Amino acid sequence: MGRGGDATHSSSDQRGTRHSHSVFDGLGGVNGFKLFGTTPPYVDLRKPPGHTSMASEVSFQKTVSDALTLKSLVFSPNLVWFLTAVFVFFAKPYDEELFREARNGFHLRWMAPRFAVHFGVSLLYYGYFFLGCYVWRLSTRKFKPGSWPTPSNMLHNLFFWTLGMLQVAAYDAIMIRLWATRAVDMVTNQEVAENAYEAVKLAVTIALVPLWRDFHFYAAHRFIHVRALYKYVHSLHHRIPDPEPFSGLTMHPVEHLYYFSNALVPALYVRTHPLVFMFVLVHLYLAPACGHSGFEDHFQQDLYHFLHHAYFECNYGSPSSGFLDKLGGTFRECIGKSKHYQGEWNGEGEQNRSREWSATAHLGLPKTFGHGVYFTLSLAAAWLLCTSASAGSQSKNDAHLVAAVIAYGPIVAALVLAQCSRDRYSWRWPFHKERVAFGLTCVFGYLCCVKPVHDAVFLLVNAK
């Protein structure tokens, strides 16, 4: 996913889209009060789409300034996602009736309606921007002109996108079960209404969510680009070098597992209000849509992440966390030759020069025997989680075992299969030349993705 350009005003018709000077311009990341046909002010319209450098838009100082002034929440798409989270929160509240049912275990009676709301909101959001860009052609500045997904490509994307939304419902149900059984504590609506400290804490936490999302995305993204995980997990997402909106959640289920783990923090570890969990969860499933559109002229356009799909080993974060890419030498500022990039990408497959949108984004049998084994093991792990969660009240030793299989199993299986396949790349590629930075990638990958999954599964299986 990622962010679009900042909502500031343009002084030239050739430099971004000319906007009105209303104080509300840019509210919610909507430039010029238009969702389509508008570009960030830094974009030079005389250049082809994606060829304007965004280097001036990425810096630590800008990230800090936007956070302190709340610009990163109010004058960005984060406001839209927060308001959507508020809607879902009140449409399907975390109330005592829900917890009463959840205390009796998982049941479609209370899970299915919640899935329907998440699925419906997400489908409307993704569908609107897909139609706007690819059917109604309201955007015209396509990063890769003349390249369009086929029905087979869309069937592939919608299949994995739906699997992603099923995991959204699963994470929602898991937290409900943990709150209902008091395995995890939470702040109630009444406490926020009556306690000023809790009200202020909620407001501050909401304001910090965008920063946490950006950091988690950067850490998790680098982690799954380690060769072993990339080969069996993240490579599915990279079948698509020229993405469309539904590509955003077109991921291997193991990647969904680690990606959506972002929602477990802080809810799993800090006594906080459920709205925080809901905001992070909704942010996770809506933000990738426009960030994967493939166009430059619409709400939340994301050249930053498009470059990652086009060039693979660059731009692991978003513009807000881009200073980390700059620090690591993996920042790329535009299509074409980069003045900043110092990573391992060697030019293979640049921009997917073929006119075909994607030659591999089709449903079918696993690519190799090793991929088939990995897929089978993933299904077995999912079955283990479902049966163990349904049984509940297992011993701590059994709960730790199940948690270890779910959290660590995908990594161990990828490492073993990578070694058995005699991969020509190091299992650490493209970070094989790094020492300290690679160590930090593993540490933060563990803390941000693996540990929350382990702890959530342990509490779930051990819940009374």
Short mmCIF file of C-alpha atoms in Angstrom, two decimals:
data_model
loop_
_atom_site.label_atom_id
_atom_site.label_comp_id
_atom_site.label_asym_id
_atom_site.label_seq_id
_atom_site.Cartn_x
_atom_site.Cartn_y
_atom_site.Cartn_z
CA MET A 1 0.00 0.00 0.00
CA GLY A 2 1.42 3.47 0.70
CA ARG A 3 0.36 7.03 0.58
CA GLY A 4 -0.33 9.59 -2.13
CA GLY A 5 1.25 13.04 -2.34
CA ASP A 6 0.71 15.67 0.29
CA ALA A 7 -2.33 17.90 0.06
CA THR A 8 -0.68 21.23 -0.62
CA HIS A 9 -1.49 23.77 -3.33
CA SER A 10 -0.09 23.98 -6.81
CA SER A 11 1.19 27.18 -8.37
CA SER A 12 1.42 25.92 -11.94
CA ASP A 13 -0.80 24.06 -14.37
CA GLN A 14 2.27 22.01 -15.30
CA ARG A 15 3.14 21.09 -11.72
CA GLY A 16 0.39 18.83 -10.40
CA THR A 17 -3.31 19.59 -10.70
CA ARG A 18 -4.40 23.15 -9.92
CA HIS A 19 -6.56 23.11 -6.80
CA SER A 20 -8.86 25.65 -5.21
CA HIS A 21 -7.49 27.48 -2.17
CA SER A 22 -10.17 26.32 0.25
CA VAL A 23 -8.93 25.35 3.70
CA PHE A 24 -10.75 22.05 3.20
CA ASP A 25 -8.80 21.16 0.07
CA GLY A 26 -6.80 18.03 0.79
CA LEU A 27 -9.05 16.94 3.65
CA GLY A 28 -8.94 13.16 3.83
CA GLY A 29 -6.29 13.17 1.09
CA VAL A 30 -8.77 14.39 -1.54
CA ASN A 31 -6.93 16.94 -3.68
CA GLY A 32 -8.99 19.48 -5.57
CA PHE A 33 -12.21 17.89 -4.24
CA LYS A 34 -11.84 15.13 -6.85
CA LEU A 35 -11.20 11.41 -6.48
CA PHE A 36 -10.08 10.96 -10.09
CA GLY A 37 -8.15 13.12 -12.54
CA THR A 38 -6.03 14.81 -9.89
CA THR A 39 -2.31 14.45 -9.19
CA PRO A 40 -0.15 15.40 -6.19
CA PRO A 41 1.37 18.89 -6.46
CA TYR A 42 4.92 17.58 -6.95
CA VAL A 43 4.02 15.81 -10.22
CA ASP A 44 5.30 17.48 -13.40
CA LEU A 45 2.52 16.94 -15.94
CA ARG A 46 4.96 17.54 -18.81
CA LYS A 47 6.66 14.24 -17.95
CA PRO A 48 5.25 10.75 -18.55
CA PRO A 49 3.41 9.19 -15.59
CA GLY A 50 5.78 8.12 -12.85
CA HIS A 51 8.80 10.01 -14.19
CA THR A 52 8.67 12.92 -11.73
CA SER A 53 11.04 12.44 -8.81
CA MET A 54 9.35 12.15 -5.42
CA ALA A 55 12.61 12.57 -3.49
CA SER A 56 11.47 15.89 -2.05
CA GLU A 57 8.35 14.21 -0.63
CA VAL A 58 10.27 11.66 1.46
CA SER A 59 12.17 12.66 4.59
CA PHE A 60 12.25 12.00 8.33
CA GLN A 61 11.52 15.67 9.00
CA LYS A 62 8.39 15.59 6.87
CA THR A 63 7.13 12.42 8.56
CA VAL A 64 7.61 13.92 12.03
CA SER A 65 6.06 17.25 11.02
CA ASP A 66 3.00 15.57 9.49
CA ALA A 67 2.52 13.48 12.63
CA LEU A 68 2.89 16.39 15.09
CA THR A 69 0.50 18.62 13.14
CA LEU A 70 -1.96 15.70 12.64
CA LYS A 71 -1.64 16.22 8.89
CA SER A 72 -0.88 12.51 8.55
CA LEU A 73 -4.31 11.75 10.03
CA VAL A 74 -6.55 14.60 8.87
CA PHE A 75 -5.13 15.67 5.49
CA SER A 76 -4.45 12.18 4.20
CA PRO A 77 -6.42 9.04 3.26
CA ASN A 78 -6.01 7.94 6.88
CA LEU A 79 -9.03 10.10 7.74
CA VAL A 80 -11.19 8.21 5.22
CA TRP A 81 -10.08 4.86 6.63
CA PHE A 82 -10.65 6.03 10.20
CA LEU A 83 -14.20 7.20 9.42
CA THR A 84 -14.84 3.89 7.68
CA ALA A 85 -13.59 2.07 10.79
CA VAL A 86 -15.97 4.16 12.94
CA PHE A 87 -18.84 3.16 10.65
CA VAL A 88 -17.99 -0.56 10.88
CA PHE A 89 -17.47 -0.23 14.64
CA PHE A 90 -21.00 1.08 15.17
CA ALA A 91 -22.56 -1.11 12.47
CA LYS A 92 -21.30 -4.26 14.21
CA PRO A 93 -20.45 -3.17 17.77
CA TYR A 94 -18.31 -5.08 20.25
CA ASP A 95 -21.09 -5.33 22.83
CA GLU A 96 -22.04 -7.67 25.66
CA GLU A 97 -24.44 -9.65 23.50
CA LEU A 98 -21.62 -10.42 21.07
CA PHE A 99 -19.25 -11.38 23.88
CA ARG A 100 -21.91 -13.61 25.45
CA GLU A 101 -22.13 -15.62 22.23
CA ALA A 102 -18.36 -15.65 21.72
CA ARG A 103 -17.81 -17.06 25.20
CA ASN A 104 -19.58 -20.19 23.99
CA GLY A 105 -17.11 -20.58 21.14
CA PHE A 106 -16.89 -19.81 17.43
CA HIS A 107 -20.17 -19.98 15.54
CA LEU A 108 -21.29 -18.71 12.15
CA ARG A 109 -24.30 -17.16 13.86
CA TRP A 110 -22.18 -14.27 15.12
CA MET A 111 -19.19 -14.55 12.79
CA ALA A 112 -20.97 -14.51 9.41
CA PRO A 113 -22.72 -11.11 9.83
CA ARG A 114 -19.42 -9.49 10.79
CA PHE A 115 -17.67 -11.03 7.79
CA ALA A 116 -20.48 -9.74 5.57
CA VAL A 117 -19.96 -6.16 6.76
CA HIS A 118 -16.16 -6.26 6.32
CA PHE A 119 -16.49 -7.97 2.95
CA GLY A 120 -19.21 -5.59 1.75
CA VAL A 121 -17.34 -2.43 2.75
CA SER A 122 -14.14 -3.70 1.17
CA LEU A 123 -15.80 -4.85 -2.06
CA LEU A 124 -17.53 -1.49 -2.50
CA TYR A 125 -14.26 0.38 -1.92
CA TYR A 126 -12.09 -1.77 -4.18
CA GLY A 127 -14.81 -2.11 -6.77
CA TYR A 128 -15.38 1.63 -7.00
CA PHE A 129 -11.74 2.41 -7.68
CA PHE A 130 -11.36 -0.52 -10.07
CA LEU A 131 -14.36 0.67 -12.07
CA GLY A 132 -13.15 4.28 -11.94
CA CYS A 133 -9.71 3.43 -13.29
CA TYR A 134 -10.29 0.41 -15.54
CA VAL A 135 -13.91 0.64 -16.76
CA TRP A 136 -15.01 4.27 -16.61
CA ARG A 137 -11.43 5.47 -17.38
CA LEU A 138 -11.73 8.47 -15.03
CA SER A 139 -7.95 8.34 -14.57
CA THR A 140 -5.73 8.65 -17.63
CA ARG A 141 -2.12 8.76 -16.42
CA LYS A 142 -1.34 5.03 -16.28
CA PHE A 143 2.19 4.16 -15.20
CA LYS A 144 2.33 1.45 -17.85
CA PRO A 145 0.08 2.52 -20.75
CA GLY A 146 -1.55 -0.17 -22.85
CA SER A 147 -1.32 -2.92 -20.22
CA TRP A 148 -4.66 -4.25 -18.95
CA PRO A 149 -5.64 -7.28 -16.84
CA THR A 150 -7.54 -10.11 -18.50
CA PRO A 151 -10.59 -11.89 -17.02
CA SER A 152 -8.28 -14.75 -16.03
CA ASN A 153 -5.98 -12.29 -14.22
CA MET A 154 -8.95 -10.82 -12.36
CA LEU A 155 -10.23 -14.28 -11.36
CA HIS A 156 -6.78 -14.97 -9.88
CA ASN A 157 -6.74 -11.65 -7.99
CA LEU A 158 -10.30 -11.91 -6.70
CA PHE A 159 -9.66 -15.44 -5.42
CA PHE A 160 -6.68 -14.42 -3.28
CA TRP A 161 -8.33 -11.11 -2.34
CA THR A 162 -11.28 -13.11 -0.96
CA LEU A 163 -8.91 -15.34 1.02
CA GLY A 164 -7.49 -12.15 2.50
CA MET A 165 -10.92 -10.96 3.57
CA LEU A 166 -11.56 -14.34 5.21
CA GLN A 167 -8.46 -13.75 7.33
CA VAL A 168 -9.79 -10.29 8.21
CA ALA A 169 -12.90 -12.00 9.60
CA ALA A 170 -10.69 -14.54 11.39
CA TYR A 171 -8.59 -11.88 13.11
CA ASP A 172 -11.77 -10.03 14.11
CA ALA A 173 -13.26 -13.23 15.54
CA ILE A 174 -10.06 -14.11 17.40
CA MET A 175 -9.91 -10.76 19.19
CA ILE A 176 -13.62 -11.01 20.05
CA ARG A 177 -13.06 -14.44 21.55
CA LEU A 178 -10.04 -13.20 23.55
CA TRP A 179 -11.98 -10.22 24.89
CA ALA A 180 -15.03 -12.36 25.64
CA THR A 181 -13.04 -14.92 27.65
CA ARG A 182 -11.06 -12.16 29.44
CA ALA A 183 -7.82 -13.58 28.07
CA VAL A 184 -7.20 -9.99 26.93
CA ASP A 185 -8.58 -6.93 28.68
CA MET A 186 -10.12 -3.91 26.94
CA VAL A 187 -11.32 -0.38 27.63
CA THR A 188 -15.10 -0.04 27.44
CA ASN A 189 -17.19 2.74 25.90
CA GLN A 190 -18.34 3.74 29.37
CA GLU A 191 -14.76 4.17 30.59
CA VAL A 192 -13.94 6.45 27.66
CA ALA A 193 -17.08 8.52 28.33
CA GLU A 194 -16.43 8.87 32.06
CA ASN A 195 -12.63 8.87 32.34
CA ALA A 196 -10.73 11.78 30.76
CA TYR A 197 -7.46 9.85 30.85
CA GLU A 198 -8.94 6.98 28.81
CA ALA A 199 -10.49 9.44 26.35
CA VAL A 200 -7.16 11.22 25.81
CA LYS A 201 -5.30 7.89 25.56
CA LEU A 202 -7.74 6.72 22.88
CA ALA A 203 -7.31 9.95 20.89
CA VAL A 204 -3.50 9.77 21.07
CA THR A 205 -3.47 6.09 20.09
CA ILE A 206 -5.72 6.77 17.10
CA ALA A 207 -3.36 9.54 15.98
CA LEU A 208 -0.39 7.15 16.25
CA VAL A 209 -1.99 4.34 14.24
CA PRO A 210 -0.78 5.63 10.83
CA LEU A 211 2.82 5.72 12.08
CA TRP A 212 2.55 2.22 13.50
CA ARG A 213 1.01 0.95 10.27
CA ASP A 214 3.85 2.42 8.20
CA PHE A 215 6.59 1.01 10.42
CA HIS A 216 4.98 -2.44 10.58
CA PHE A 217 4.56 -2.49 6.82
CA TYR A 218 8.22 -1.62 6.28
CA ALA A 219 9.45 -4.21 8.80
CA ALA A 220 7.10 -6.97 7.63
CA HIS A 221 7.73 -6.22 3.96
CA ARG A 222 11.51 -6.49 4.26
CA PHE A 223 11.07 -9.65 6.32
CA ILE A 224 9.05 -11.47 3.63
CA HIS A 225 11.53 -10.34 0.97
CA VAL A 226 14.18 -12.56 2.54
CA ARG A 227 14.72 -15.08 -0.26
CA ALA A 228 13.29 -18.21 1.43
CA LEU A 229 10.02 -16.49 2.35
CA TYR A 230 9.91 -14.55 -0.89
CA LYS A 231 10.21 -17.71 -2.99
CA TYR A 232 7.32 -19.59 -1.37
CA VAL A 233 5.16 -16.74 -0.06
CA HIS A 234 5.65 -13.18 -1.29
CA SER A 235 6.44 -14.12 -4.90
CA LEU A 236 2.71 -14.68 -5.42
CA HIS A 237 2.07 -10.98 -4.81
CA HIS A 238 4.90 -10.14 -7.22
CA ARG A 239 3.33 -12.07 -10.06
CA ILE A 240 1.82 -8.66 -10.79
CA PRO A 241 4.37 -6.01 -11.86
CA ASP A 242 1.61 -3.65 -13.05
CA PRO A 243 -1.03 -3.87 -10.29
CA GLU A 244 -4.73 -3.05 -10.26
CA PRO A 245 -6.72 -2.36 -7.02
CA PHE A 246 -7.58 -5.97 -6.12
CA SER A 247 -3.88 -6.81 -6.46
CA GLY A 248 -3.42 -5.09 -3.11
CA LEU A 249 -4.63 -8.12 -1.16
CA THR A 250 -3.59 -10.70 -3.74
CA MET A 251 -1.26 -12.53 -1.38
CA HIS A 252 -0.38 -16.04 -0.27
CA PRO A 253 -2.39 -16.93 2.87
CA VAL A 254 0.85 -17.01 4.88
CA GLU A 255 1.52 -13.42 3.84
CA HIS A 256 -2.03 -12.52 4.89
CA LEU A 257 -1.24 -14.11 8.27
CA TYR A 258 1.80 -11.90 8.87
CA TYR A 259 0.37 -8.79 7.19
CA PHE A 260 -2.82 -8.71 9.28
CA SER A 261 -0.85 -9.44 12.46
CA ASN A 262 -0.41 -5.67 12.53
CA ALA A 263 -3.95 -5.45 13.97
CA LEU A 264 -2.93 -7.45 17.07
CA VAL A 265 -0.73 -4.61 18.30
CA PRO A 266 -1.49 -2.81 20.56
CA ALA A 267 -4.80 -4.63 21.29
CA LEU A 268 -3.12 -7.88 22.36
CA TYR A 269 -0.61 -6.28 24.73
CA VAL A 270 -2.04 -2.95 25.94
CA ARG A 271 -5.43 -2.39 27.53
CA THR A 272 -7.05 -0.23 24.89
CA HIS A 273 -10.40 0.51 23.28
CA PRO A 274 -11.63 -1.87 20.53
CA LEU A 275 -11.92 1.07 18.13
CA VAL A 276 -8.11 1.07 17.90
CA PHE A 277 -8.13 -2.57 16.78
CA MET A 278 -10.90 -1.82 14.30
CA PHE A 279 -9.03 1.19 12.86
CA VAL A 280 -5.86 -0.84 12.30
CA LEU A 281 -7.84 -3.73 10.78
CA VAL A 282 -9.86 -1.53 8.38
CA HIS A 283 -6.69 0.39 7.50
CA LEU A 284 -5.00 -2.90 6.64
CA TYR A 285 -7.66 -4.06 4.21
CA LEU A 286 -8.58 -0.74 2.56
CA ALA A 287 -5.20 0.97 2.16
CA PRO A 288 -3.82 -1.44 -0.49
CA ALA A 289 -6.62 -0.68 -2.98
CA CYS A 290 -5.63 2.68 -4.46
CA GLY A 291 -2.00 2.03 -3.62
CA HIS A 292 -2.08 -0.72 -6.26
CA SER A 293 -4.14 1.06 -8.91
CA GLY A 294 -1.41 1.44 -11.53
CA PHE A 295 -2.40 5.08 -12.14
CA GLU A 296 -0.92 8.43 -11.13
CA ASP A 297 -4.00 10.67 -11.17
CA HIS A 298 -6.49 9.79 -8.45
CA PHE A 299 -7.05 9.73 -4.69
CA GLN A 300 -4.11 8.10 -2.86
CA GLN A 301 -2.07 7.47 -5.99
CA ASP A 302 1.05 5.57 -5.01
CA LEU A 303 4.03 5.80 -7.33
CA TYR A 304 6.15 4.76 -4.34
CA HIS A 305 4.68 1.26 -4.17
CA PHE A 306 4.25 0.93 -7.94
CA LEU A 307 8.02 1.26 -8.21
CA HIS A 308 8.37 -1.63 -5.79
CA HIS A 309 6.28 -3.84 -8.08
CA ALA A 310 8.15 -2.66 -11.17
CA TYR A 311 11.68 -2.97 -9.73
CA PHE A 312 11.14 -5.50 -6.89
CA GLU A 313 14.00 -4.74 -4.46
CA CYS A 314 13.21 -1.16 -3.52
CA ASN A 315 10.69 1.01 -1.64
CA TYR A 316 9.77 -1.49 1.06
CA GLY A 317 7.80 1.10 3.02
CA SER A 318 5.56 4.00 2.08
CA PRO A 319 6.41 7.69 1.65
CA SER A 320 5.93 8.17 5.41
CA SER A 321 8.51 5.49 6.21
CA GLY A 322 10.54 6.23 3.09
CA PHE A 323 13.35 7.75 5.12
CA LEU A 324 14.12 4.16 6.22
CA ASP A 325 14.44 3.13 2.56
CA LYS A 326 16.71 6.13 2.01
CA LEU A 327 18.81 5.10 4.99
CA GLY A 328 19.10 1.55 3.69
CA GLY A 329 19.85 2.52 0.10
CA THR A 330 16.63 0.95 -1.19
CA PHE A 331 14.79 4.17 -2.07
CA ARG A 332 13.84 4.68 -5.71
CA GLU A 333 12.29 8.03 -6.62
CA CYS A 334 10.84 7.55 -10.14
CA ILE A 335 10.57 5.29 -13.17
CA GLY A 336 13.84 5.13 -15.06
CA LYS A 337 17.36 5.75 -13.79
CA SER A 338 17.57 6.42 -10.05
CA LYS A 339 20.01 8.77 -8.33
CA HIS A 340 19.30 7.25 -4.91
CA TYR A 341 18.99 3.48 -5.30
CA GLN A 342 21.93 1.40 -4.00
CA GLY A 343 20.29 -2.04 -3.62
CA GLU A 344 20.69 -5.41 -5.32
CA TRP A 345 18.29 -5.02 -8.24
CA ASN A 346 20.22 -5.61 -11.48
CA GLY A 347 17.69 -4.59 -14.13
CA GLU A 348 16.14 -7.99 -14.85
CA GLY A 349 12.51 -7.64 -15.87
CA GLU A 350 12.53 -3.85 -15.77
CA GLN A 351 8.99 -2.54 -15.92
CA ASN A 352 7.83 -5.87 -17.35
CA ARG A 353 8.39 -4.63 -20.90
CA SER A 354 5.96 -7.15 -22.33
CA ARG A 355 2.55 -5.77 -23.19
CA GLU A 356 1.00 -8.71 -21.36
CA TRP A 357 -0.32 -7.52 -17.99
CA SER A 358 0.88 -10.63 -16.18
CA ALA A 359 1.93 -13.97 -17.63
CA THR A 360 1.75 -15.80 -14.28
CA ALA A 361 -1.25 -14.29 -12.46
CA HIS A 362 -3.62 -17.15 -13.32
CA LEU A 363 -5.16 -19.83 -11.12
CA GLY A 364 -3.64 -23.26 -11.60
CA LEU A 365 -1.42 -25.92 -10.11
CA PRO A 366 1.58 -24.97 -7.91
CA LYS A 367 4.59 -23.70 -9.83
CA THR A 368 6.96 -26.43 -8.58
CA PHE A 369 6.87 -29.54 -6.40
CA GLY A 370 8.31 -27.45 -3.57
CA HIS A 371 5.51 -24.89 -3.89
CA GLY A 372 3.00 -27.75 -3.80
CA VAL A 373 4.54 -29.11 -0.60
CA TYR A 374 4.49 -25.65 0.96
CA PHE A 375 0.84 -25.15 0.01
CA THR A 376 -0.08 -28.53 1.49
CA LEU A 377 1.72 -27.72 4.73
CA SER A 378 -0.11 -24.37 4.86
CA LEU A 379 -3.46 -26.14 4.56
CA ALA A 380 -2.46 -28.56 7.33
CA ALA A 381 -1.50 -25.65 9.60
CA ALA A 382 -4.83 -23.92 8.91
CA TRP A 383 -6.69 -27.14 9.78
CA LEU A 384 -4.68 -27.46 13.01
CA LEU A 385 -5.54 -23.89 14.00
CA CYS A 386 -9.25 -24.32 13.28
CA THR A 387 -9.57 -27.60 15.20
CA SER A 388 -7.49 -26.37 18.14
CA ALA A 389 -9.35 -23.07 18.39
CA SER A 390 -12.69 -24.86 18.27
CA ALA A 391 -11.66 -27.25 21.03
CA GLY A 392 -10.21 -24.54 23.28
CA SER A 393 -9.11 -24.90 26.92
CA GLN A 394 -6.02 -26.91 25.99
CA SER A 395 -2.99 -27.22 28.27
CA LYS A 396 -0.27 -24.60 28.09
CA ASN A 397 2.15 -27.06 26.52
CA ASP A 398 -0.33 -27.99 23.79
CA ALA A 399 -1.21 -24.32 23.24
CA HIS A 400 2.48 -23.40 22.88
CA LEU A 401 2.96 -26.24 20.38
CA VAL A 402 0.04 -25.13 18.20
CA ALA A 403 1.17 -21.50 18.43
CA ALA A 404 4.70 -22.43 17.38
CA VAL A 405 3.45 -24.41 14.36
CA ILE A 406 1.29 -21.49 13.15
CA ALA A 407 3.78 -18.69 13.84
CA TYR A 408 7.14 -20.33 13.13
CA GLY A 409 6.10 -23.19 10.85
CA PRO A 410 5.84 -21.14 7.63
CA ILE A 411 9.37 -19.78 8.14
CA VAL A 412 10.96 -23.14 8.98
CA ALA A 413 9.21 -24.83 6.03
CA ALA A 414 10.39 -22.10 3.62
CA LEU A 415 14.00 -22.35 4.85
CA VAL A 416 14.06 -26.15 4.56
CA LEU A 417 12.46 -26.20 1.11
CA ALA A 418 14.78 -23.43 -0.12
CA GLN A 419 17.79 -25.50 0.93
CA CYS A 420 16.39 -28.70 -0.60
CA SER A 421 15.65 -26.97 -3.90
CA ARG A 422 19.28 -25.89 -4.27
CA ASP A 423 18.20 -22.35 -5.03
CA ARG A 424 20.91 -20.44 -6.91
CA TYR A 425 20.32 -17.45 -4.63
CA SER A 426 21.39 -17.24 -0.99
CA TRP A 427 18.46 -17.77 1.40
CA ARG A 428 19.25 -14.24 2.65
CA TRP A 429 19.13 -12.56 -0.78
CA PRO A 430 18.81 -9.60 -1.43
CA PHE A 431 20.14 -8.77 2.03
CA HIS A 432 23.05 -11.26 1.91
CA LYS A 433 25.69 -8.50 1.95
CA GLU A 434 24.18 -6.84 5.01
CA ARG A 435 25.14 -7.63 8.58
CA VAL A 436 23.57 -5.28 11.08
CA ALA A 437 20.69 -4.31 8.77
CA PHE A 438 19.83 -7.96 8.05
CA GLY A 439 19.89 -8.72 11.76
CA LEU A 440 17.48 -5.85 12.38
CA THR A 441 15.25 -7.13 9.57
CA CYS A 442 14.98 -10.49 11.34
CA VAL A 443 14.48 -8.97 14.81
CA PHE A 444 11.76 -6.55 13.74
CA GLY A 445 10.16 -9.19 11.51
CA TYR A 446 9.93 -11.45 14.53
CA LEU A 447 8.62 -8.75 16.87
CA CYS A 448 6.13 -7.28 14.38
CA CYS A 449 4.82 -10.45 12.71
CA VAL A 450 5.83 -13.75 14.31
CA LYS A 451 5.50 -12.98 18.03
CA PRO A 452 2.00 -11.41 17.82
CA VAL A 453 0.75 -14.43 15.84
CA HIS A 454 2.30 -16.84 18.34
CA ASP A 455 0.89 -15.00 21.36
CA ALA A 456 -2.60 -14.65 19.86
CA VAL A 457 -2.79 -18.35 18.94
CA PHE A 458 -1.49 -19.39 22.37
CA LEU A 459 -4.10 -17.29 24.18
CA LEU A 460 -6.83 -18.49 21.82
CA VAL A 461 -6.11 -22.20 22.20
CA ASN A 462 -5.61 -21.85 25.96
CA ALA A 463 -8.76 -19.72 26.47
CA LYS A 464 -11.19 -21.08 29.05
#
